[in-house]
Amino acid sequence: MIKKIIIIGQKKVGKTKLFRYFIEDCFSSEKMNFSPLINHNEKLIMIYDNVYKIIDTPEFFIKKNEKEIEKKIKENILKLIEKSDLVLWLIDKFDEEVIFIKKYLKKINKKTLPIFVEKKNRDMNNFSISFKEEIFENSFFINYFNKKIIEKLKERIKNIFFDYIFNESIEEKINIMIYGPPNSGKSTLMNHLLKENRSIVSDISGTTKEPVIASLKLKKNNFKLLDTAGITKKIKIALKIWRESDIVWAIIDAYFPITKQILQIINLSEKYNKALIIVINKKDLINNESEIINKLKKHLKSLRYCPLIFISALNGTGINSLIKVFEEMLEESKKNFSKIELENHIKKMTDENPPNYYQNGKLKIYFVKHKKKSLIHDFIFFVNNPKWAHFSYQRYISNYLRNELRIKKLPINIRFKKSV
């Protein structure tokens, strides 16, 4: 996909001049002899053998009483910014509009390169030092436009996109670990997802001796897929793999009975505090799914919230359902809860079922903080004394939050901390 670079700024700051240099048409009056007033201009350009789309925009302004056309222009610019991969923001003075643009770009977390254009009779010293230091960070300066300056700017853009792509592949990649008993179909599932024979498959138990790591792309998201060796009593999973995983898919064979060992294997996700999907493979070999569901729910009471999916990794049946549930879990992980919102829920919760006396004291909740770590929702309760939180009341809190906040498929961690 071609990356989009948008040029924004106020009136007569030099947007179109910069645009002309990028399209190597700055001396042509036939193709580009005007600055856009209402509609934007765009062209394909080359920067070090990479193709980009460069966009020149009308004046970015703020007025208290905007005319209808001015509102439309601003709305169009904002839409273009949101769809762009890099914003070249030209600045030649400090005023209210600069503050607005800066706050907006920060809010949408858009990759931005501030470009300061020095002009005579422009006072850029009327803002605080701290503000200028913040806004000048990683910026670019232009005293005058020429090909030498533009080449330096192109070099900066090339480095920005290199760093951006590199960091994106690291920071936005979710690690999925596939684990389970030997010969349960882990490698077959991995190969089906990747549409290639990435992991060797065999009827011989224990074919996978070491983790197999591959990149998986679903829609527009990138994930790291880890196929592990079959877990037995004699084989220990490397702690490093568990630490690096964000979600685990426990694969069990529907054809074989659910033993104590299989239940212990599934419970490893709770031990290592990971989001979990229980995947029952080889559904084509069984007739009664409800029997397996009831047995798992009976013996895995603390994991009843976890999704349970029946698939056939060999022929692909149920894989779409697995992916859909996984995407729903990713959406759940994006939820945020404010202190005020949690305060209202906790008040309602304690009114309906106040804590009882425990160990000669009664628990009092002052406030709650919400934190997220990967696909885990973490709630820190600041209380008078953590020792007075009975385990049954902790379970009540967890269940209450899960229902009220609609966290149906992800783990919820409850922690109590003494308020100072």
Short mmCIF file of C-alpha atoms in Angstrom, two decimals:
data_model
loop_
_atom_site.label_atom_id
_atom_site.label_comp_id
_atom_site.label_asym_id
_atom_site.label_seq_id
_atom_site.Cartn_x
_atom_site.Cartn_y
_atom_site.Cartn_z
CA MET A 1 0.00 0.00 0.00
CA ILE A 2 1.32 3.45 -0.95
CA LYS A 3 2.11 5.62 2.07
CA LYS A 4 0.46 9.05 2.18
CA ILE A 5 2.30 12.23 3.18
CA ILE A 6 0.17 15.29 3.85
CA ILE A 7 1.41 18.89 4.04
CA ILE A 8 -0.56 21.12 6.42
CA GLY A 9 -0.15 24.61 7.79
CA GLN A 10 -1.55 28.11 7.87
CA LYS A 11 -1.90 30.58 5.02
CA LYS A 12 1.25 31.56 3.06
CA VAL A 13 3.49 29.30 5.12
CA GLY A 14 5.01 27.61 2.05
CA LYS A 15 2.94 24.42 1.69
CA THR A 16 2.54 24.64 -2.08
CA LYS A 17 6.16 25.65 -2.57
CA LEU A 18 7.24 22.52 -0.70
CA PHE A 19 4.73 20.47 -2.68
CA ARG A 20 6.20 21.77 -5.97
CA TYR A 21 9.70 20.80 -4.94
CA PHE A 22 8.55 17.30 -4.08
CA ILE A 23 6.93 16.80 -7.48
CA GLU A 24 9.97 18.43 -9.11
CA ASP A 25 7.68 20.92 -10.78
CA CYS A 26 8.56 24.09 -8.92
CA PHE A 27 9.48 26.01 -12.07
CA SER A 28 6.46 24.94 -14.11
CA SER A 29 3.58 27.37 -14.40
CA GLU A 30 1.49 24.99 -16.51
CA LYS A 31 0.83 22.25 -13.95
CA MET A 32 1.06 23.99 -10.63
CA ASN A 33 0.82 27.75 -10.49
CA PHE A 34 -1.64 28.12 -7.63
CA SER A 35 -2.15 27.18 -3.99
CA PRO A 36 -5.23 25.10 -3.16
CA LEU A 37 -7.95 27.23 -1.57
CA ILE A 38 -10.77 24.71 -1.22
CA ASN A 39 -9.79 21.28 -2.57
CA HIS A 40 -6.50 19.49 -1.96
CA ASN A 41 -3.92 18.52 -4.60
CA GLU A 42 -2.12 15.19 -4.68
CA LYS A 43 0.65 13.58 -6.72
CA LEU A 44 2.72 10.40 -6.66
CA ILE A 45 6.39 11.02 -5.91
CA MET A 46 9.58 8.99 -5.49
CA ILE A 47 11.75 9.19 -2.38
CA TYR A 48 14.77 6.88 -2.55
CA ASP A 49 13.08 4.32 -4.81
CA ASN A 50 9.88 4.28 -2.71
CA VAL A 51 6.60 5.60 -4.05
CA TYR A 52 4.53 7.95 -1.87
CA LYS A 53 1.46 10.08 -2.37
CA ILE A 54 2.09 13.72 -1.44
CA ILE A 55 -0.93 15.89 -0.58
CA ASP A 56 -1.08 19.70 -0.61
CA THR A 57 -3.92 21.18 1.45
CA PRO A 58 -5.71 24.53 1.80
CA GLU A 59 -5.15 26.81 4.77
CA PHE A 60 -5.65 25.11 8.15
CA PHE A 61 -7.52 27.70 10.20
CA ILE A 62 -9.67 28.15 13.27
CA LYS A 63 -12.42 30.73 13.49
CA LYS A 64 -15.14 31.22 16.05
CA ASN A 65 -17.76 31.96 13.42
CA GLU A 66 -16.80 29.74 10.51
CA LYS A 67 -18.71 29.95 7.26
CA GLU A 68 -20.19 26.77 5.83
CA ILE A 69 -17.46 26.45 3.19
CA GLU A 70 -14.76 26.97 5.82
CA LYS A 71 -16.22 24.17 7.94
CA LYS A 72 -16.19 21.86 4.93
CA ILE A 73 -12.55 22.73 4.15
CA LYS A 74 -11.46 22.03 7.72
CA GLU A 75 -13.43 18.77 7.87
CA ASN A 76 -11.80 17.64 4.63
CA ILE A 77 -8.30 18.43 5.95
CA LEU A 78 -8.99 16.54 9.18
CA LYS A 79 -10.16 13.49 7.22
CA LEU A 80 -7.05 13.65 5.04
CA ILE A 81 -4.83 13.85 8.13
CA GLU A 82 -6.45 10.78 9.68
CA LYS A 83 -5.93 8.77 6.50
CA SER A 84 -2.29 9.88 6.10
CA ASP A 85 0.80 8.06 7.31
CA LEU A 86 2.94 11.14 7.90
CA VAL A 87 2.07 14.80 8.50
CA LEU A 88 4.50 17.49 7.37
CA TRP A 89 3.39 20.41 9.52
CA LEU A 90 4.75 23.78 8.36
CA ILE A 91 4.96 26.48 11.06
CA ASP A 92 6.14 30.07 10.76
CA LYS A 93 4.56 31.60 13.88
CA PHE A 94 3.08 30.66 17.23
CA ASP A 95 -0.60 31.32 17.87
CA GLU A 96 -3.86 29.68 18.96
CA GLU A 97 -4.09 27.62 15.76
CA VAL A 98 -0.68 26.06 16.35
CA ILE A 99 -1.81 24.91 19.81
CA PHE A 100 -5.01 23.45 18.33
CA ILE A 101 -3.19 21.54 15.62
CA LYS A 102 -0.63 20.21 18.07
CA LYS A 103 -3.30 18.94 20.48
CA TYR A 104 -5.26 17.36 17.65
CA LEU A 105 -2.25 15.53 16.19
CA LYS A 106 -1.32 14.29 19.65
CA LYS A 107 -4.88 13.11 20.29
CA ILE A 108 -5.03 10.97 17.14
CA ASN A 109 -1.43 9.83 17.64
CA LYS A 110 -0.43 10.75 14.10
CA LYS A 111 3.20 10.54 13.01
CA THR A 112 4.24 14.17 12.53
CA LEU A 113 7.32 16.09 11.40
CA PRO A 114 7.10 19.79 12.42
CA ILE A 115 8.88 21.96 9.83
CA PHE A 116 9.74 25.46 11.00
CA VAL A 117 9.95 27.99 8.20
CA GLU A 118 11.93 31.05 9.20
CA LYS A 119 10.52 34.30 7.89
CA LYS A 120 11.28 37.93 8.54
CA ASN A 121 8.99 39.90 10.83
CA ARG A 122 7.66 36.70 12.42
CA ASP A 123 7.79 36.66 16.21
CA MET A 124 8.30 33.06 17.42
CA ASN A 125 9.43 33.98 20.94
CA ASN A 126 6.09 34.77 22.51
CA PHE A 127 5.56 31.29 23.95
CA SER A 128 7.06 29.60 27.01
CA ILE A 129 10.40 27.80 26.70
CA SER A 130 8.87 24.49 27.80
CA PHE A 131 6.24 24.69 25.07
CA LYS A 132 8.81 25.42 22.38
CA GLU A 133 11.08 22.62 23.59
CA GLU A 134 8.20 20.18 23.42
CA ILE A 135 7.03 21.23 19.97
CA PHE A 136 10.58 21.58 18.55
CA GLU A 137 11.41 17.97 19.41
CA ASN A 138 12.54 16.02 16.32
CA SER A 139 11.61 18.94 14.07
CA PHE A 140 13.10 20.24 10.82
CA PHE A 141 14.17 23.80 9.97
CA ILE A 142 13.98 25.58 6.63
CA ASN A 143 15.64 28.97 6.12
CA TYR A 144 14.82 29.02 2.42
CA PHE A 145 13.60 26.49 -0.14
CA ASN A 146 16.13 24.89 -2.48
CA LYS A 147 16.95 21.40 -3.76
CA LYS A 148 19.65 20.85 -1.16
CA ILE A 149 17.20 21.47 1.71
CA ILE A 150 14.58 19.25 0.08
CA GLU A 151 17.10 16.40 -0.26
CA LYS A 152 17.82 16.64 3.47
CA LEU A 153 14.10 16.61 4.15
CA LYS A 154 13.67 13.53 1.96
CA GLU A 155 16.43 11.81 3.94
CA ARG A 156 14.57 12.59 7.16
CA ILE A 157 11.31 11.24 5.74
CA LYS A 158 13.03 8.04 4.62
CA ASN A 159 14.38 7.50 8.15
CA ILE A 160 11.01 8.25 9.72
CA PHE A 161 9.26 5.61 7.64
CA PHE A 162 12.03 3.10 8.31
CA ASP A 163 11.74 3.64 12.08
CA TYR A 164 7.96 3.71 11.90
CA ILE A 165 7.69 0.39 10.04
CA PHE A 166 10.29 -1.24 12.29
CA ASN A 167 8.64 -0.11 15.53
CA GLU A 168 5.18 -0.96 14.25
CA SER A 169 6.19 -4.53 13.56
CA ILE A 170 7.46 -4.88 17.12
CA GLU A 171 4.99 -2.91 19.20
CA GLU A 172 1.75 -3.83 17.46
CA LYS A 173 2.39 -7.55 17.08
CA ILE A 174 0.39 -9.81 19.37
CA ASN A 175 2.03 -13.12 20.27
CA ILE A 176 -0.25 -16.17 19.99
CA MET A 177 1.00 -19.37 21.54
CA ILE A 178 -0.50 -22.70 20.45
CA TYR A 179 0.00 -25.40 23.07
CA GLY A 180 -1.51 -28.68 24.18
CA PRO A 181 -0.85 -32.42 24.50
CA PRO A 182 1.24 -34.22 21.86
CA ASN A 183 -0.48 -34.99 18.56
CA SER A 184 -3.50 -32.81 19.35
CA GLY A 185 -3.27 -30.92 16.03
CA LYS A 186 -1.25 -27.83 16.96
CA SER A 187 1.01 -27.91 13.91
CA THR A 188 -1.90 -28.75 11.58
CA LEU A 189 -3.77 -25.69 12.84
CA MET A 190 -0.69 -23.50 12.42
CA ASN A 191 -0.16 -24.69 8.85
CA HIS A 192 -3.81 -24.08 8.00
CA LEU A 193 -3.65 -20.50 9.35
CA LEU A 194 -0.42 -19.76 7.48
CA LYS A 195 -1.61 -21.58 4.33
CA GLU A 196 1.77 -23.32 4.12
CA ASN A 197 3.58 -26.25 5.70
CA ARG A 198 5.48 -24.12 8.19
CA SER A 199 5.38 -26.72 10.96
CA ILE A 200 6.05 -30.41 10.24
CA VAL A 201 2.98 -32.60 10.75
CA SER A 202 3.12 -36.31 11.49
CA ASP A 203 1.01 -39.02 13.10
CA ILE A 204 4.01 -39.77 15.29
CA SER A 205 3.50 -38.16 18.70
CA GLY A 206 6.00 -35.44 19.59
CA THR A 207 7.12 -34.46 16.07
CA THR A 208 7.53 -30.80 17.13
CA LYS A 209 10.59 -30.75 19.38
CA GLU A 210 11.10 -26.98 19.58
CA PRO A 211 8.98 -23.84 19.19
CA VAL A 212 8.13 -22.90 15.59
CA ILE A 213 7.66 -19.14 15.15
CA ALA A 214 5.95 -17.51 12.18
CA SER A 215 4.24 -14.23 11.24
CA LEU A 216 0.47 -14.34 10.80
CA LYS A 217 -1.53 -11.58 9.12
CA LEU A 218 -5.28 -11.38 9.73
CA LYS A 219 -7.00 -8.53 7.91
CA LYS A 220 -4.76 -5.52 8.65
CA ASN A 221 -3.15 -6.83 11.84
CA ASN A 222 0.14 -8.67 12.27
CA PHE A 223 0.62 -11.44 14.83
CA LYS A 224 3.39 -13.76 15.88
CA LEU A 225 2.35 -17.40 15.99
CA LEU A 226 4.25 -19.86 18.19
CA ASP A 227 3.75 -23.62 17.80
CA THR A 228 5.15 -25.40 20.85
CA ALA A 229 6.19 -28.94 21.58
CA GLY A 230 3.47 -31.15 23.03
CA ILE A 231 3.20 -30.78 26.78
CA THR A 232 3.62 -33.89 28.93
CA LYS A 233 4.49 -34.38 32.58
CA LYS A 234 8.13 -34.76 31.59
CA ILE A 235 8.32 -31.71 29.33
CA LYS A 236 8.43 -28.18 30.74
CA ILE A 237 7.52 -25.18 28.61
CA ALA A 238 10.25 -22.56 28.53
CA LEU A 239 9.21 -19.65 30.72
CA LYS A 240 10.45 -17.22 28.09
CA ILE A 241 7.78 -18.41 25.62
CA TRP A 242 5.02 -17.95 28.19
CA ARG A 243 6.26 -14.49 29.18
CA GLU A 244 6.35 -13.34 25.57
CA SER A 245 2.88 -14.68 24.77
CA ASP A 246 -0.20 -12.43 24.92
CA ILE A 247 -2.83 -15.11 24.33
CA VAL A 248 -2.70 -18.91 24.34
CA TRP A 249 -4.78 -21.34 22.35
CA ALA A 250 -5.04 -24.64 24.22
CA ILE A 251 -5.55 -27.39 21.63
CA ILE A 252 -7.02 -30.68 22.83
CA ASP A 253 -8.11 -33.76 20.90
CA ALA A 254 -11.90 -34.22 20.93
CA TYR A 255 -11.53 -37.95 20.22
CA PHE A 256 -9.59 -38.74 23.40
CA PRO A 257 -11.04 -38.60 26.94
CA ILE A 258 -10.47 -35.50 29.06
CA THR A 259 -8.01 -36.63 31.71
CA LYS A 260 -6.62 -34.88 34.76
CA GLN A 261 -3.42 -34.24 32.82
CA ILE A 262 -5.31 -32.44 30.02
CA LEU A 263 -7.13 -30.28 32.58
CA GLN A 264 -3.76 -29.39 34.14
CA ILE A 265 -2.43 -28.45 30.70
CA ILE A 266 -5.37 -26.10 30.08
CA ASN A 267 -4.91 -24.59 33.54
CA LEU A 268 -1.37 -23.52 32.64
CA SER A 269 -2.85 -20.38 31.06
CA GLU A 270 -4.27 -19.35 34.44
CA LYS A 271 -0.97 -20.15 36.15
CA TYR A 272 0.88 -17.83 33.78
CA ASN A 273 -1.96 -15.28 33.70
CA LYS A 274 -2.69 -15.36 29.97
CA ALA A 275 -5.81 -14.86 27.89
CA LEU A 276 -7.10 -18.23 26.71
CA ILE A 277 -9.13 -19.87 23.97
CA ILE A 278 -9.88 -23.57 24.47
CA VAL A 279 -9.80 -25.20 21.04
CA ILE A 280 -11.32 -28.67 20.68
CA ASN A 281 -9.78 -30.21 17.57
CA LYS A 282 -10.98 -33.12 15.39
CA LYS A 283 -14.66 -32.25 15.79
CA ASP A 284 -15.37 -34.39 12.71
CA LEU A 285 -14.62 -37.51 14.79
CA ILE A 286 -17.27 -36.92 17.48
CA ASN A 287 -21.04 -36.73 17.64
CA ASN A 288 -21.69 -35.15 21.04
CA GLU A 289 -20.07 -31.77 21.68
CA SER A 290 -22.20 -30.96 24.75
CA GLU A 291 -20.63 -33.81 26.75
CA ILE A 292 -17.17 -32.29 26.33
CA ILE A 293 -18.45 -28.78 27.11
CA ASN A 294 -20.14 -29.90 30.34
CA LYS A 295 -17.08 -31.80 31.53
CA LEU A 296 -14.73 -28.86 30.90
CA LYS A 297 -17.07 -26.40 32.63
CA LYS A 298 -17.41 -28.73 35.60
CA HIS A 299 -13.65 -29.10 36.13
CA LEU A 300 -12.52 -25.64 34.99
CA LYS A 301 -14.85 -23.41 37.01
CA SER A 302 -12.41 -20.51 37.21
CA LEU A 303 -12.03 -20.54 33.41
CA ARG A 304 -15.72 -20.63 32.48
CA TYR A 305 -15.42 -17.18 30.88
CA CYS A 306 -12.91 -18.50 28.33
CA PRO A 307 -14.22 -19.11 24.79
CA LEU A 308 -14.51 -22.75 23.75
CA ILE A 309 -14.37 -23.49 20.01
CA PHE A 310 -14.72 -26.79 18.13
CA ILE A 311 -12.64 -27.10 14.96
CA SER A 312 -11.14 -29.53 12.51
CA ALA A 313 -7.63 -28.26 11.81
CA LEU A 314 -7.25 -30.82 9.02
CA ASN A 315 -10.12 -29.59 6.83
CA GLY A 316 -10.50 -26.06 8.24
CA THR A 317 -13.95 -26.45 9.81
CA GLY A 318 -14.51 -23.95 12.63
CA ILE A 319 -11.36 -21.90 11.89
CA ASN A 320 -13.44 -18.83 10.96
CA SER A 321 -15.25 -19.07 14.31
CA LEU A 322 -11.89 -19.26 16.08
CA ILE A 323 -10.62 -16.15 14.29
CA LYS A 324 -13.86 -14.28 14.98
CA VAL A 325 -13.67 -15.01 18.72
CA PHE A 326 -10.01 -13.98 18.76
CA GLU A 327 -10.89 -10.64 17.09
CA GLU A 328 -13.66 -10.09 19.66
CA MET A 329 -11.10 -10.60 22.43
CA LEU A 330 -8.81 -8.04 20.81
CA GLU A 331 -11.69 -5.55 20.79
CA GLU A 332 -12.38 -6.25 24.47
CA SER A 333 -8.72 -5.59 25.25
CA LYS A 334 -9.05 -2.03 23.92
CA LYS A 335 -11.62 -1.04 26.53
CA ASN A 336 -10.68 1.73 28.96
CA PHE A 337 -12.47 2.72 32.15
CA SER A 338 -12.11 6.07 33.87
CA LYS A 339 -11.78 6.54 37.61
CA ILE A 340 -15.20 8.21 37.76
CA GLU A 341 -16.85 5.43 35.76
CA LEU A 342 -15.38 2.79 38.07
CA GLU A 343 -16.38 4.82 41.12
CA ASN A 344 -20.03 4.64 40.04
CA HIS A 345 -19.84 0.89 39.46
CA ILE A 346 -18.13 0.24 42.81
CA LYS A 347 -20.71 2.32 44.68
CA LYS A 348 -23.53 0.35 43.08
CA MET A 349 -21.71 -2.92 43.78
CA THR A 350 -21.12 -2.22 47.50
CA ASP A 351 -24.66 -0.91 47.92
CA GLU A 352 -26.09 -4.15 46.54
CA ASN A 353 -23.72 -6.38 48.52
CA PRO A 354 -21.56 -4.63 51.16
CA PRO A 355 -18.47 -6.43 52.54
CA ASN A 356 -18.86 -8.46 55.74
CA TYR A 357 -16.55 -8.38 58.73
CA TYR A 358 -13.49 -10.56 58.22
CA GLN A 359 -10.49 -11.02 60.55
CA ASN A 360 -11.88 -8.42 62.98
CA GLY A 361 -12.25 -5.77 60.30
CA LYS A 362 -14.49 -4.61 57.50
CA LEU A 363 -13.21 -3.82 54.01
CA LYS A 364 -13.69 -0.25 52.76
CA ILE A 365 -12.99 0.63 49.12
CA TYR A 366 -11.82 4.21 48.49
CA PHE A 367 -11.21 4.17 44.75
CA VAL A 368 -10.17 1.90 41.86
CA LYS A 369 -7.64 2.25 39.06
CA HIS A 370 -7.75 0.39 35.76
CA LYS A 371 -4.63 -0.78 33.96
CA LYS A 372 -4.10 -2.90 30.86
CA LYS A 373 -1.27 -5.28 30.19
CA SER A 374 -1.57 -6.94 26.83
CA LEU A 375 -4.95 -8.70 26.85
CA ILE A 376 -5.40 -8.56 30.63
CA HIS A 377 -7.60 -6.08 32.50
CA ASP A 378 -6.02 -5.18 35.83
CA PHE A 379 -8.01 -3.43 38.58
CA ILE A 380 -6.23 -2.00 41.61
CA PHE A 381 -8.50 -1.42 44.61
CA PHE A 382 -7.25 1.11 47.13
CA VAL A 383 -8.70 0.06 50.48
CA ASN A 384 -8.34 0.52 54.24
CA ASN A 385 -6.81 -2.94 54.74
CA PRO A 386 -6.19 -5.59 52.00
CA LYS A 387 -6.33 -8.38 54.64
CA TRP A 388 -10.03 -7.74 55.14
CA ALA A 389 -10.85 -8.71 51.53
CA HIS A 390 -12.34 -12.19 51.88
CA PHE A 391 -11.71 -14.49 48.88
CA SER A 392 -15.46 -14.92 48.33
CA TYR A 393 -15.91 -11.14 48.13
CA GLN A 394 -12.99 -10.91 45.72
CA ARG A 395 -14.75 -13.45 43.51
CA TYR A 396 -17.95 -11.38 43.79
CA ILE A 397 -16.07 -8.23 42.69
CA SER A 398 -14.51 -10.02 39.75
CA ASN A 399 -17.84 -11.40 38.55
CA TYR A 400 -19.56 -8.06 39.05
CA LEU A 401 -16.96 -6.17 37.00
CA ARG A 402 -17.06 -8.79 34.26
CA ASN A 403 -20.83 -8.38 33.88
CA GLU A 404 -21.07 -4.61 34.31
CA LEU A 405 -18.05 -3.73 32.16
CA ARG A 406 -18.85 -6.42 29.58
CA ILE A 407 -15.48 -8.12 29.77
CA LYS A 408 -16.78 -11.52 28.72
CA LYS A 409 -13.76 -13.34 27.31
CA LEU A 410 -10.61 -11.90 28.95
CA PRO A 411 -8.98 -12.43 32.35
CA ILE A 412 -9.66 -9.89 35.09
CA ASN A 413 -7.05 -9.35 37.77
CA ILE A 414 -8.14 -7.93 41.13
CA ARG A 415 -5.49 -6.45 43.40
CA PHE A 416 -5.88 -4.71 46.74
CA LYS A 417 -3.56 -2.00 47.95
CA LYS A 418 -3.64 -0.08 51.20
CA SER A 419 -4.49 3.54 50.63
CA VAL A 420 -1.98 5.86 52.30
#
